[in-house]
Short mmCIF file of C-alpha atoms in Angstrom, two decimals:
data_model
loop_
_atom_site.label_atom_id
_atom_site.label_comp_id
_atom_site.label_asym_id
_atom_site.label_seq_id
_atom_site.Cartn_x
_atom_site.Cartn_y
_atom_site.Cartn_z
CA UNK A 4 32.25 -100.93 25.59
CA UNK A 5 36.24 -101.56 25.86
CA UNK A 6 38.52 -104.75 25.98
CA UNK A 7 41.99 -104.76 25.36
CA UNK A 8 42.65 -107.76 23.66
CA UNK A 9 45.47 -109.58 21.76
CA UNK A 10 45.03 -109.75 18.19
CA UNK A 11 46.45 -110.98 14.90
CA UNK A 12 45.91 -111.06 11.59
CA UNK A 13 46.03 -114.27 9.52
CA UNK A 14 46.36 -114.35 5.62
CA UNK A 15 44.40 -117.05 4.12
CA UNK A 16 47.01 -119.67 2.04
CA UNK A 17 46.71 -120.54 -0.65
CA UNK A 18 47.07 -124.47 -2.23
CA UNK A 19 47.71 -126.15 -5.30
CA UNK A 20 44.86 -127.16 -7.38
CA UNK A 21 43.30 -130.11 -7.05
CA UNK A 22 39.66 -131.84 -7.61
CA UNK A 23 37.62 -133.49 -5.34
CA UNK A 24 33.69 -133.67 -5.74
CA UNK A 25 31.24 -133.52 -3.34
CA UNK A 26 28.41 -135.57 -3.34
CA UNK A 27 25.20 -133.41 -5.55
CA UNK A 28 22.54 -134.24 -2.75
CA UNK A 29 19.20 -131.98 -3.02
CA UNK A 30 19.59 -128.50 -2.19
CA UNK A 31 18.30 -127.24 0.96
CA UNK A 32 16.61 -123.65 0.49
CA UNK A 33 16.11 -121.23 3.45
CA UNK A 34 14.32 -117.89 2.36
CA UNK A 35 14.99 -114.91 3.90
CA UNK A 36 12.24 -112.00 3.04
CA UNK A 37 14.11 -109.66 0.85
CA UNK A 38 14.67 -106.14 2.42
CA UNK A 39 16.51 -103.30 1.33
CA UNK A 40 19.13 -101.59 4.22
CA UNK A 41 17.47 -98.04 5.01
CA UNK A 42 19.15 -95.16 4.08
CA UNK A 43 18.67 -91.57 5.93
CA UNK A 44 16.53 -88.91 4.64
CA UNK A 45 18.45 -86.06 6.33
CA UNK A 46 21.46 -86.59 5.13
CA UNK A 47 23.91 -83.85 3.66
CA UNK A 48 24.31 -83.24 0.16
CA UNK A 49 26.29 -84.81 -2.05
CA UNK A 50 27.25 -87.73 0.34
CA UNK A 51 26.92 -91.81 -0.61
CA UNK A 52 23.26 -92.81 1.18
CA UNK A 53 24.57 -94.98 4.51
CA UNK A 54 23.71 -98.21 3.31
CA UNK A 55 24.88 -98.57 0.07
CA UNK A 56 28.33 -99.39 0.48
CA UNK A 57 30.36 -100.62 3.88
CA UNK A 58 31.12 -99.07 6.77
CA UNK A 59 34.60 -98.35 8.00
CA UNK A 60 35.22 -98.52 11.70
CA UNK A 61 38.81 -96.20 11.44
CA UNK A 62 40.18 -96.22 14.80
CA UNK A 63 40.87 -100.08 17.07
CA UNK A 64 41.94 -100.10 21.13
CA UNK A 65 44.97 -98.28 21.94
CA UNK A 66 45.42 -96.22 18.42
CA UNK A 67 48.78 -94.42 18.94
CA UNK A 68 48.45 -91.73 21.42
CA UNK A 69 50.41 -88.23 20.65
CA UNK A 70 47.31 -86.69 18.62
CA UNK A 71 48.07 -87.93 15.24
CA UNK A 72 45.47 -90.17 14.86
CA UNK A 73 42.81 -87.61 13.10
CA UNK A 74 45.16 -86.75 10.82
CA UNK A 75 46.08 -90.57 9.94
CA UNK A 76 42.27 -91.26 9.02
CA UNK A 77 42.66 -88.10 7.18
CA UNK A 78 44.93 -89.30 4.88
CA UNK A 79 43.03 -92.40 3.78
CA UNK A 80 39.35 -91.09 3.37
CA UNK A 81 39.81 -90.99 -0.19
CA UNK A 82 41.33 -94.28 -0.60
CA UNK A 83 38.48 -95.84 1.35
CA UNK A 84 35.62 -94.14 -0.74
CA UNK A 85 37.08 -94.98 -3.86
CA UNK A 86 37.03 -98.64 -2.25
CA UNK A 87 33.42 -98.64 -2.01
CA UNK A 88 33.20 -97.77 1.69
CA UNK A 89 30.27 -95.05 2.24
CA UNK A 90 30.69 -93.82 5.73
CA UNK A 91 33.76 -93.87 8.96
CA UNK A 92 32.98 -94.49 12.78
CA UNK A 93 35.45 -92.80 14.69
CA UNK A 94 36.04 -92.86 18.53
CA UNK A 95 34.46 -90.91 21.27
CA UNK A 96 35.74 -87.68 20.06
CA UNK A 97 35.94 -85.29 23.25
CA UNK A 98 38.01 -85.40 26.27
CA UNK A 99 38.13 -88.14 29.03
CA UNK A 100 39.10 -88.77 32.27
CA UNK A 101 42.28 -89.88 31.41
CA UNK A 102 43.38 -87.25 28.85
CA UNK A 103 45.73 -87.61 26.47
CA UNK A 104 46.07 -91.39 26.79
CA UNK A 105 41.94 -92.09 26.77
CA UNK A 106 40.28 -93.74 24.22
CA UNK A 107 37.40 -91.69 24.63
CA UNK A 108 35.08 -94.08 26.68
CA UNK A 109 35.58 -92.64 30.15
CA UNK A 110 33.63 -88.75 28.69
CA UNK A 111 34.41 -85.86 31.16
CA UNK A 112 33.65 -82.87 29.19
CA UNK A 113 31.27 -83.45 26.07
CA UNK A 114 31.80 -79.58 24.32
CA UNK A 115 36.12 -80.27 24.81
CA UNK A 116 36.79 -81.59 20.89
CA UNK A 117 41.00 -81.15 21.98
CA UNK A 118 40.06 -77.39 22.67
CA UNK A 119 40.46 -76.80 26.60
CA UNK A 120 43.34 -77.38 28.80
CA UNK A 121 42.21 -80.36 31.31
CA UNK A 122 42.18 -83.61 31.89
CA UNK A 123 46.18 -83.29 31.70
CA UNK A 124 46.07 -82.19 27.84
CA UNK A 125 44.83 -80.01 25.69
CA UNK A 126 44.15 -82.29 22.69
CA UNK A 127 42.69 -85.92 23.14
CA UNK A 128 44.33 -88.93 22.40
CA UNK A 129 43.25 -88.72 18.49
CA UNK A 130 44.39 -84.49 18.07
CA UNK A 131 42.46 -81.32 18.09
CA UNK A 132 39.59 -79.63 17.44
CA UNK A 133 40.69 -78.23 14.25
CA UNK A 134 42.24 -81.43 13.22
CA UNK A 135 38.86 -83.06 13.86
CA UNK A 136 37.25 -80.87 11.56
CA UNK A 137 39.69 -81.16 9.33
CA UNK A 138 39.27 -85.07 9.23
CA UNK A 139 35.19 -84.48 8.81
CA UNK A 140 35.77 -81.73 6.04
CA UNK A 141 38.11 -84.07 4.03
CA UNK A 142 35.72 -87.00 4.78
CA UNK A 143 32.74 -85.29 3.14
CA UNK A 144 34.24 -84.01 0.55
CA UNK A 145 35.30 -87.61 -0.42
CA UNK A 146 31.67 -88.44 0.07
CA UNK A 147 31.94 -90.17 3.17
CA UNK A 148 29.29 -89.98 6.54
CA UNK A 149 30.73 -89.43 9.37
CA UNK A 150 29.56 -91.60 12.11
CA UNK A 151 30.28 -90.29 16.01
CA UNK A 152 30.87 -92.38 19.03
CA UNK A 153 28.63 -91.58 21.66
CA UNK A 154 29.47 -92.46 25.13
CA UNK A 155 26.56 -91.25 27.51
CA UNK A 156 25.66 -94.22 30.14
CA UNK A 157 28.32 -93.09 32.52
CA UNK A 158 31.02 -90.52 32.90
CA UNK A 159 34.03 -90.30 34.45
CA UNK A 160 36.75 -87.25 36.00
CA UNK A 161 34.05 -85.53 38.21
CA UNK A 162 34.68 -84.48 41.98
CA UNK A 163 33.48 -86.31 44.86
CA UNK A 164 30.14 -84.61 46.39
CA UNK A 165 27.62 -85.99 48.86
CA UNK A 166 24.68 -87.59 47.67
CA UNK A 167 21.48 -86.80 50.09
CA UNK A 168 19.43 -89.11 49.10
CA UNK A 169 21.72 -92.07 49.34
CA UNK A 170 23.51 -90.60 52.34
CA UNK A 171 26.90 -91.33 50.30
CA UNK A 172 29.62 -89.49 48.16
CA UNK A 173 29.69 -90.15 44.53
CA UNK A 174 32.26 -88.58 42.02
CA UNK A 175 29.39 -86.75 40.59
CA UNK A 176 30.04 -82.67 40.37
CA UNK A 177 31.46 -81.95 37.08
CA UNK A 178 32.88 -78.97 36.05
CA UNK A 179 34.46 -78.96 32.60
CA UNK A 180 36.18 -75.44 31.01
CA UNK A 181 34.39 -75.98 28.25
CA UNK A 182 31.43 -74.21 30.44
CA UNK A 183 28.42 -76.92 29.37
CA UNK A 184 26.79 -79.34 30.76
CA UNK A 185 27.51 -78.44 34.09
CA UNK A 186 26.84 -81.58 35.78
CA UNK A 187 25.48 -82.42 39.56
CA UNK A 188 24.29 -85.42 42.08
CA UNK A 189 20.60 -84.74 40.31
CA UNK A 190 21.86 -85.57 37.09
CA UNK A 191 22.89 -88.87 38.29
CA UNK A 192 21.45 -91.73 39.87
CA UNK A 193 20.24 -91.96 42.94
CA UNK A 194 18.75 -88.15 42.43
CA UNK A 195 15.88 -86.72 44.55
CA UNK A 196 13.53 -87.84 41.07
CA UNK A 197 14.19 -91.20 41.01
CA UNK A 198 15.41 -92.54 44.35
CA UNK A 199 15.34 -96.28 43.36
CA UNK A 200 16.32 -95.82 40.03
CA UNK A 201 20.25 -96.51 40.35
CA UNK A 202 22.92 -97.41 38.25
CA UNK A 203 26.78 -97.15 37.98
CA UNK A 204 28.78 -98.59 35.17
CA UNK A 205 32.55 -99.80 35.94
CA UNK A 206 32.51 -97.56 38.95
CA UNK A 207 31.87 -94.58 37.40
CA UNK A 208 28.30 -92.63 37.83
CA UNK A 209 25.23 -93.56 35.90
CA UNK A 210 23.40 -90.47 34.13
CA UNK A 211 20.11 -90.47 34.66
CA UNK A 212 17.90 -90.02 31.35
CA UNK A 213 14.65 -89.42 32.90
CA UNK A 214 16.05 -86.07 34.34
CA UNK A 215 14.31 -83.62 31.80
CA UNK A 216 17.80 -81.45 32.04
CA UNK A 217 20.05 -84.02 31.17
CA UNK A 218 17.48 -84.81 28.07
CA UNK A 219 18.16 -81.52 27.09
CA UNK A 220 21.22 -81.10 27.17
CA UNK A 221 22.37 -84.02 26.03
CA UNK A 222 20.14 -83.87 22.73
CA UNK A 223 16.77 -81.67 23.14
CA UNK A 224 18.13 -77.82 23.42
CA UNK A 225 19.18 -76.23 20.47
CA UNK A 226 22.96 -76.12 22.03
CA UNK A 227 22.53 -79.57 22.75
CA UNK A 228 25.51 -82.49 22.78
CA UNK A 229 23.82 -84.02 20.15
CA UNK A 230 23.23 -80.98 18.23
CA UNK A 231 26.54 -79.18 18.41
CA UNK A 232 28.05 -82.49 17.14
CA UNK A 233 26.18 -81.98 14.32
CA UNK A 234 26.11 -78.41 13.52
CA UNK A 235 29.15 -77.78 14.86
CA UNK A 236 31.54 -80.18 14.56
CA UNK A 237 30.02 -81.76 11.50
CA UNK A 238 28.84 -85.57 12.16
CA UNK A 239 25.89 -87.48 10.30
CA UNK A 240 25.12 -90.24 12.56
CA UNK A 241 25.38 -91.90 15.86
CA UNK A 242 27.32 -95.01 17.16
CA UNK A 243 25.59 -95.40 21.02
CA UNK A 244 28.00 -96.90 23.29
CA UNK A 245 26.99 -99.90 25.98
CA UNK A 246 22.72 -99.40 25.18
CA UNK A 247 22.24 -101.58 27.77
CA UNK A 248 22.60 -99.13 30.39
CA UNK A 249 19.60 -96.97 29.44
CA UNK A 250 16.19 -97.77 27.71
CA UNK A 251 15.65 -97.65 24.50
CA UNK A 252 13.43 -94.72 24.01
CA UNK A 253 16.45 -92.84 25.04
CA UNK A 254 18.49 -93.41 21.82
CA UNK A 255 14.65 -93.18 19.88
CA UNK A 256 14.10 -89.74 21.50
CA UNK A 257 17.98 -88.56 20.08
CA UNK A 258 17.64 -89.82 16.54
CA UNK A 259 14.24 -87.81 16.43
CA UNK A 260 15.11 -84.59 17.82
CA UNK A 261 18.83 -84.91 15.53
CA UNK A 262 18.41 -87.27 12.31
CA UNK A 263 21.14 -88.97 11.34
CA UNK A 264 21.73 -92.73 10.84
CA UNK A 265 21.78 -94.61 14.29
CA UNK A 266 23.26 -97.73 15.72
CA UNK A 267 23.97 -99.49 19.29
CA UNK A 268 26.14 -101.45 20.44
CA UNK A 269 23.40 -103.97 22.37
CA UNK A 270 25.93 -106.45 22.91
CA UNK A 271 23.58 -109.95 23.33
CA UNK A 272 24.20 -113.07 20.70
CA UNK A 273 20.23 -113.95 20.69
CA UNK A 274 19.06 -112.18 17.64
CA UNK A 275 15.52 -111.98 18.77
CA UNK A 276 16.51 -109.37 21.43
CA UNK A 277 18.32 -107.57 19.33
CA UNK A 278 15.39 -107.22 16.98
CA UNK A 279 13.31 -106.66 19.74
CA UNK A 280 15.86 -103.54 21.05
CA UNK A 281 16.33 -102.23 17.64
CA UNK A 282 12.40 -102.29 17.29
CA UNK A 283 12.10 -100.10 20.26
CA UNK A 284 15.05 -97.91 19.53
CA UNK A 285 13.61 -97.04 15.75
CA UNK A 286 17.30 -97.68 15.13
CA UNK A 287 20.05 -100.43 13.91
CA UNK A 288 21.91 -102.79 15.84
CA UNK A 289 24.97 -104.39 15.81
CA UNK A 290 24.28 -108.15 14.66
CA UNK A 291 26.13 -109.29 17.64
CA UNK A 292 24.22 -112.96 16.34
CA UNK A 293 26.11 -113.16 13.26
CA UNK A 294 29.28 -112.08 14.95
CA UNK A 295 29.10 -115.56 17.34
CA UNK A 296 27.14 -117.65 14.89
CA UNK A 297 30.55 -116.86 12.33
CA UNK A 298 32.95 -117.57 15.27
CA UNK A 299 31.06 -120.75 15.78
CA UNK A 300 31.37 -121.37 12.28
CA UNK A 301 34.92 -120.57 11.11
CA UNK A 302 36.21 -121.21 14.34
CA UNK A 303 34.42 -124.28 15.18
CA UNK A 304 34.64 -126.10 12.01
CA UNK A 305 31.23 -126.13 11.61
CA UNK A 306 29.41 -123.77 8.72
CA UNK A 307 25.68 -125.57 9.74
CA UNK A 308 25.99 -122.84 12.40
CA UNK A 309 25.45 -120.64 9.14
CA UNK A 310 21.98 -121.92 9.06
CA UNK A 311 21.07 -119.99 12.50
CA UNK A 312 18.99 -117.09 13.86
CA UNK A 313 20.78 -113.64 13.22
CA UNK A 314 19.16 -110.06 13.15
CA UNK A 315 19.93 -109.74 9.77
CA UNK A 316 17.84 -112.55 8.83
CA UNK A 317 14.91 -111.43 10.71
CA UNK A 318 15.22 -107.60 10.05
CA UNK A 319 17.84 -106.84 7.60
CA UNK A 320 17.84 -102.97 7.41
CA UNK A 321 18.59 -102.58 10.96
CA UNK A 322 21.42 -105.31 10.96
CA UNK A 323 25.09 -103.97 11.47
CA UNK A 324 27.43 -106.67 10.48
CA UNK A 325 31.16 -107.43 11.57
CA UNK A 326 33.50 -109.32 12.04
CA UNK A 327 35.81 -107.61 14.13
CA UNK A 328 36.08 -104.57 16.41
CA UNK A 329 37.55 -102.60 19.12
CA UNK A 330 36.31 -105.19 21.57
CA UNK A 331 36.35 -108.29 19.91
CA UNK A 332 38.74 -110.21 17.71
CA UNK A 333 37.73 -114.28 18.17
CA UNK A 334 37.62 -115.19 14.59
CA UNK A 335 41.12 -115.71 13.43
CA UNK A 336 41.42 -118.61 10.51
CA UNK A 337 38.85 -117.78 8.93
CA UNK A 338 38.61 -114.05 8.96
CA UNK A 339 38.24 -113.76 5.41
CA UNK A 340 35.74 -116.13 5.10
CA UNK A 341 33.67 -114.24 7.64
CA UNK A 342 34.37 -111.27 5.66
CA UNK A 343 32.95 -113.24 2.36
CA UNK A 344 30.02 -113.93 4.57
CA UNK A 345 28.59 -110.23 5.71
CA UNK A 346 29.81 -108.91 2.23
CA UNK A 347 27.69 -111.42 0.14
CA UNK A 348 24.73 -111.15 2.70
CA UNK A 349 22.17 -108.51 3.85
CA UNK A 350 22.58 -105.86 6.34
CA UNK A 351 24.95 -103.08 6.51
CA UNK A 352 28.55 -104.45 6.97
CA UNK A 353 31.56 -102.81 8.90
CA UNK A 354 35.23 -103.81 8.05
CA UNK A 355 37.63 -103.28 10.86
CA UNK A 356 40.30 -100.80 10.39
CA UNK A 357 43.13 -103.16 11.85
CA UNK A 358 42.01 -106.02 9.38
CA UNK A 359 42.26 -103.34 6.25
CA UNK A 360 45.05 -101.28 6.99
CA UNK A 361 47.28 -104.33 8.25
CA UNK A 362 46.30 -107.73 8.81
CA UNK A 363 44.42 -108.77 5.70
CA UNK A 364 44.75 -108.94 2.03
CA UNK A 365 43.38 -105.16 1.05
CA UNK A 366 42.85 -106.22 -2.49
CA UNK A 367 40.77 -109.07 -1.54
CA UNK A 368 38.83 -106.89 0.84
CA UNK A 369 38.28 -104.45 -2.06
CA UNK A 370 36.90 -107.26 -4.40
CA UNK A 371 34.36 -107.98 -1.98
CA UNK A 372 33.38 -104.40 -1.35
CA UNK A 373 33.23 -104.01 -5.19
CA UNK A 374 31.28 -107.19 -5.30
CA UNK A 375 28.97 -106.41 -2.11
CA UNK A 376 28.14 -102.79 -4.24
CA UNK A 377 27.53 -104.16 -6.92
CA UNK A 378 26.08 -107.96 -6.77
CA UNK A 379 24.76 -108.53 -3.43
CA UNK A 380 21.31 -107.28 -3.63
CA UNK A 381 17.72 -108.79 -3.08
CA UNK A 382 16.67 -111.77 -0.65
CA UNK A 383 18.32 -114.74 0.27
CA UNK A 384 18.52 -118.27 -0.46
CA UNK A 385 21.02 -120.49 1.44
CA UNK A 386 21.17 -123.31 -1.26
CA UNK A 387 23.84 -125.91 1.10
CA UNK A 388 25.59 -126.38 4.07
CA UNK A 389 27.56 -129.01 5.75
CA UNK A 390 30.49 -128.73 8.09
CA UNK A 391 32.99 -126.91 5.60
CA UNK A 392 30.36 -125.81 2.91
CA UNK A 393 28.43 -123.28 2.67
CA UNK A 394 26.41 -121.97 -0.53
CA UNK A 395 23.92 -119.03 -0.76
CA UNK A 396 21.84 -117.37 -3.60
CA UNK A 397 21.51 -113.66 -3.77
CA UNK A 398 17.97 -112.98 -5.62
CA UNK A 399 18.86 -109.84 -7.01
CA UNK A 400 17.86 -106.15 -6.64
CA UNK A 401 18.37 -104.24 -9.44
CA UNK A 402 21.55 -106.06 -10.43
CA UNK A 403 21.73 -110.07 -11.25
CA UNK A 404 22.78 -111.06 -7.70
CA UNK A 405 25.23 -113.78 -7.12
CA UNK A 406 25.49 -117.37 -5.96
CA UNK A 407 28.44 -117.48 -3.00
CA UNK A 408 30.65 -120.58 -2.11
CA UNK A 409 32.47 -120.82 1.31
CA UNK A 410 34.88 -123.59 1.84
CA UNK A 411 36.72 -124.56 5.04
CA UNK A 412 38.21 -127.65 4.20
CA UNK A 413 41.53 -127.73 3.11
CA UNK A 414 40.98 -129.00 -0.26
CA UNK A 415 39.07 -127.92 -3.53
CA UNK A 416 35.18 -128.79 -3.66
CA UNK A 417 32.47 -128.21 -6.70
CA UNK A 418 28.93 -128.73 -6.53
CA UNK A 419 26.06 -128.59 -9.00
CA UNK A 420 23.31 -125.71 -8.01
CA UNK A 421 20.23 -124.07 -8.72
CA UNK A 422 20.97 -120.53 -10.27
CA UNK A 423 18.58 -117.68 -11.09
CA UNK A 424 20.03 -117.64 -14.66
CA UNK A 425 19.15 -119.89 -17.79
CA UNK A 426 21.77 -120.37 -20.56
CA UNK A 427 24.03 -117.36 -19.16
CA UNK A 428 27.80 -118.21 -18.62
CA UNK A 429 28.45 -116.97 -15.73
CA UNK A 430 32.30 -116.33 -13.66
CA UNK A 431 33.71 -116.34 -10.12
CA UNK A 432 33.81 -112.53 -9.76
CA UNK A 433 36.90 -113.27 -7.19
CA UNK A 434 39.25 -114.86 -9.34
CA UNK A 435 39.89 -117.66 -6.87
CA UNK A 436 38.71 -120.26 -9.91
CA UNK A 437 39.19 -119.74 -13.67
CA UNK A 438 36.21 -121.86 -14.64
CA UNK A 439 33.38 -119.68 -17.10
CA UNK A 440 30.80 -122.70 -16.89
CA UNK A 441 27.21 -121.67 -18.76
CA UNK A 442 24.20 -122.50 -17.15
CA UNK A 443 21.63 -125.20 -18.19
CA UNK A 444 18.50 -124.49 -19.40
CA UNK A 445 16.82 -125.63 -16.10
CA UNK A 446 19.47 -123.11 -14.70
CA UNK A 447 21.73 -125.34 -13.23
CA UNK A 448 25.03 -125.16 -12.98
CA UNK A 449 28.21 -126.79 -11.49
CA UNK A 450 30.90 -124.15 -9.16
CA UNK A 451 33.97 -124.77 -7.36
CA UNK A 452 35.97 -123.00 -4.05
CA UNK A 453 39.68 -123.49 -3.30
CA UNK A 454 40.82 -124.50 -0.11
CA UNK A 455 39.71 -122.31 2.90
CA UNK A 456 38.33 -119.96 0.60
CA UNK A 457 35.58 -118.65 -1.35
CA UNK A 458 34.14 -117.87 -4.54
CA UNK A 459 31.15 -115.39 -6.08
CA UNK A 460 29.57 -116.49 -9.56
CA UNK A 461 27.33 -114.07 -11.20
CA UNK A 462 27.03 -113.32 -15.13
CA UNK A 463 29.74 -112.72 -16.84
#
């Protein structure tokens, strides 16, 4: 899905130092069951497993047109793998409606990569075919996934034909020089098939998934969409665009005919239907929950909202967490702090290109990639929360875990807590405080957070 929004970028400040101590009531504990985030079995040699670092999304709304834009991401592949980040999503990579200037989300011609003359261009807005696999080559061999935008609820550019079994025209007869997909009223709904099953996205023409041809060729044939993405072009995974257009065996059905990691964008705040969608996809899910819970929170002045019902906290390996994207950009004071959130947490988090490459600290960013590869594993405990606290307890997984402290108040706070380590001196692995307290024997310990900010204690 696509909003053009207005966005900035706010740098958290930073404030003198100063002590003031918050009251040591009793801890409250929530448990989350500890799960691992899956990782793909097909995946091509010598690449990081999806999962075990952070996502990149490398493109936001309106990217500079002029077919540059592959060879931008290009240039930073290395940079962001050496960052900790394990795969890139990229835009819908073949040619649109609207040529040139699309962002990909209006697809006319599925098998045009910046290759055929139409549309008003030959290359899309982001460059060509060649640069594309260009961008893949130098992604793998920086041992980066590449994750591809799939648009395939509606399309967009065909001519207008007549419809007999709605008695109406529909811009439904598609004829794109790439020579594929060839695409008619019956591959669209209303179709002689499935009379009352109708659909039609933003004006454009709903394709119709229960057609056994557009099944195959959109992912069963061997020279399938989804499989000449893969084989061809080069791509690992699949971002689905706008799942709520189409059932969820659909995206099920692609991922096991294809392999590769696989996410949708089921854009709904209560976390039990995303669970419930990604359940029935057999794939992950953007934790659209977190995303409003966090606004609520950072927002709204309120971190209890912390304390509420995301996907990640019900199924973590199928949780994709954010904090910002192509659509959606609400969060704005405390960006960072939402960032310290998904990176210290479970589920598979995404960090928005925009927010790396421009409007946030990059070296902060990188500590908590370094410190969400290399701390955050095992279940959760949220240890404390109050309007502008919040403390949680990473269990471990084959590392020591961490204890995280998130502040929104505009003053320093400390509070005594329950760690997972006896007599260990322990260190805020952020440098935001210079204390190197040691743990009592009953593994208790006093920490401390700046001023709308955020600290992460683990052994030293």
């Amino acid at each position: 899905m696509k909003t053009l929004l207005n966005t900035c970028g706010l740098l958290l400040a930073t404030a003198p130092f100063f002590m003031s101590c918050s009251s040591e009531d009793p801890v409250e504990q929530i448990a989350t069951k500890e799960r691992q985030v899956k990782t793909v079995s097909d995946q091509r040699p010598g690449l990081k497993p999806i999962g075990s670092g952070v996502m990149m999304q490398a493109f936001y709304w309106d990217v500079p047109a002029g077919g540059t834009w592959w060879n931008t991401v290009r240039s930073k592949v290395q940079d962001w793998s050496n960052a900790g980040i394990d795969a890139i999503w990229l835009p819908p990579a073949t040619k649109a409606q609207n040529g040139a200037l699309s962002m990909g989300y209006d697809p006319f011609d599925y098998f045009d990569f910046g290759k055929y003359d139409q549309m008003g261009s030959v290359e899309t807005r982001f460059g060509s075919e060649s640069e594309l696999k260009n961008l893949i080559s130098a992604a793998h061999g920086s041992k980066l996934s590449v994750i591809a935008d799939i648009v395939i609820n509606h399309n967009s550019g065909g001519q207008s034909e007549f419809n007999p079994v709605s008695g109406k025209n529909y811009w439904t007869k598609f004829q794109p020089k790439s020579g594929r997909f060839i695409r008619t009223f019956e591959d669209f709904h209303p179709n002689s098939n499935y009379q009352s099953d109708t659909g039609v996205f933003g004006g454009f023409p709903d394709l119709s998934h229960k057609q056994v041809r557009v099944q195959n060729e959109l992912w069963k044939n061997p020279e399938s969409v989804a499989k000449y993405y893969k084989n061809v072009i080069g791509f690992d995974g699949w971002r689905f665009d706008y799942v709520k257009g189409f059932e969820p065996w659909v995206v099920k059905d692609w991922k096991n005919e294809v392999g590769g990691f696989t996410v949708g964008e089921y854009w709904d705040g209560n976390a039990g239907t995303l669970d419930w969608w990604s359940g029935q996809a057999e794939a992950s899910a953007f934790d659209f929950a977190c995303y409003y819970r966090m606004r609520d929170a950072f927002d709204g002045n309120n971190l209890n909202k912390l304390k509420d019902d995301m996907l990640w906290k019900r199924n973590a390996s199928r949780a994709v967490t954010f904090v910002t994207n192509h659509d959606t950009n609400e969060i704005y004071h405390g960006k960072m702090l939402a960032y310290a959130y998904i990176l210290t947490h479970e589920g598979y988090p995404t960090i928005f290109y925009r927010d790396y490459e421009e409007w946030l600290n990059k070296e902060r960013l990188n500590n908590l990639i370094w410190i969400h590869n290399n701390l955050a594993g095992g279940s959760t405990n949220i240890l404390y929360t109050d309007n502008d606290e919040y403390i949680a307890k990473r269990n471990g997984h084959n590392n020591a875990g961490l204890i995280v402290y998130i502040n929104n108040a505009n003053h320093w706070q400390e509070r005594w807590v329950e760690t997972n380590w006896s007599n260990t001196r322990i260190k805020d692995f952020t440098g935001h405080s210079g204390w190197e307290p040691v743990t009592q024997g009953g593994k208790w310990v006093k920490i401390q957070v700046p001023p709308k900010s955020y600290s992460v204690w683990a052994p030293k």
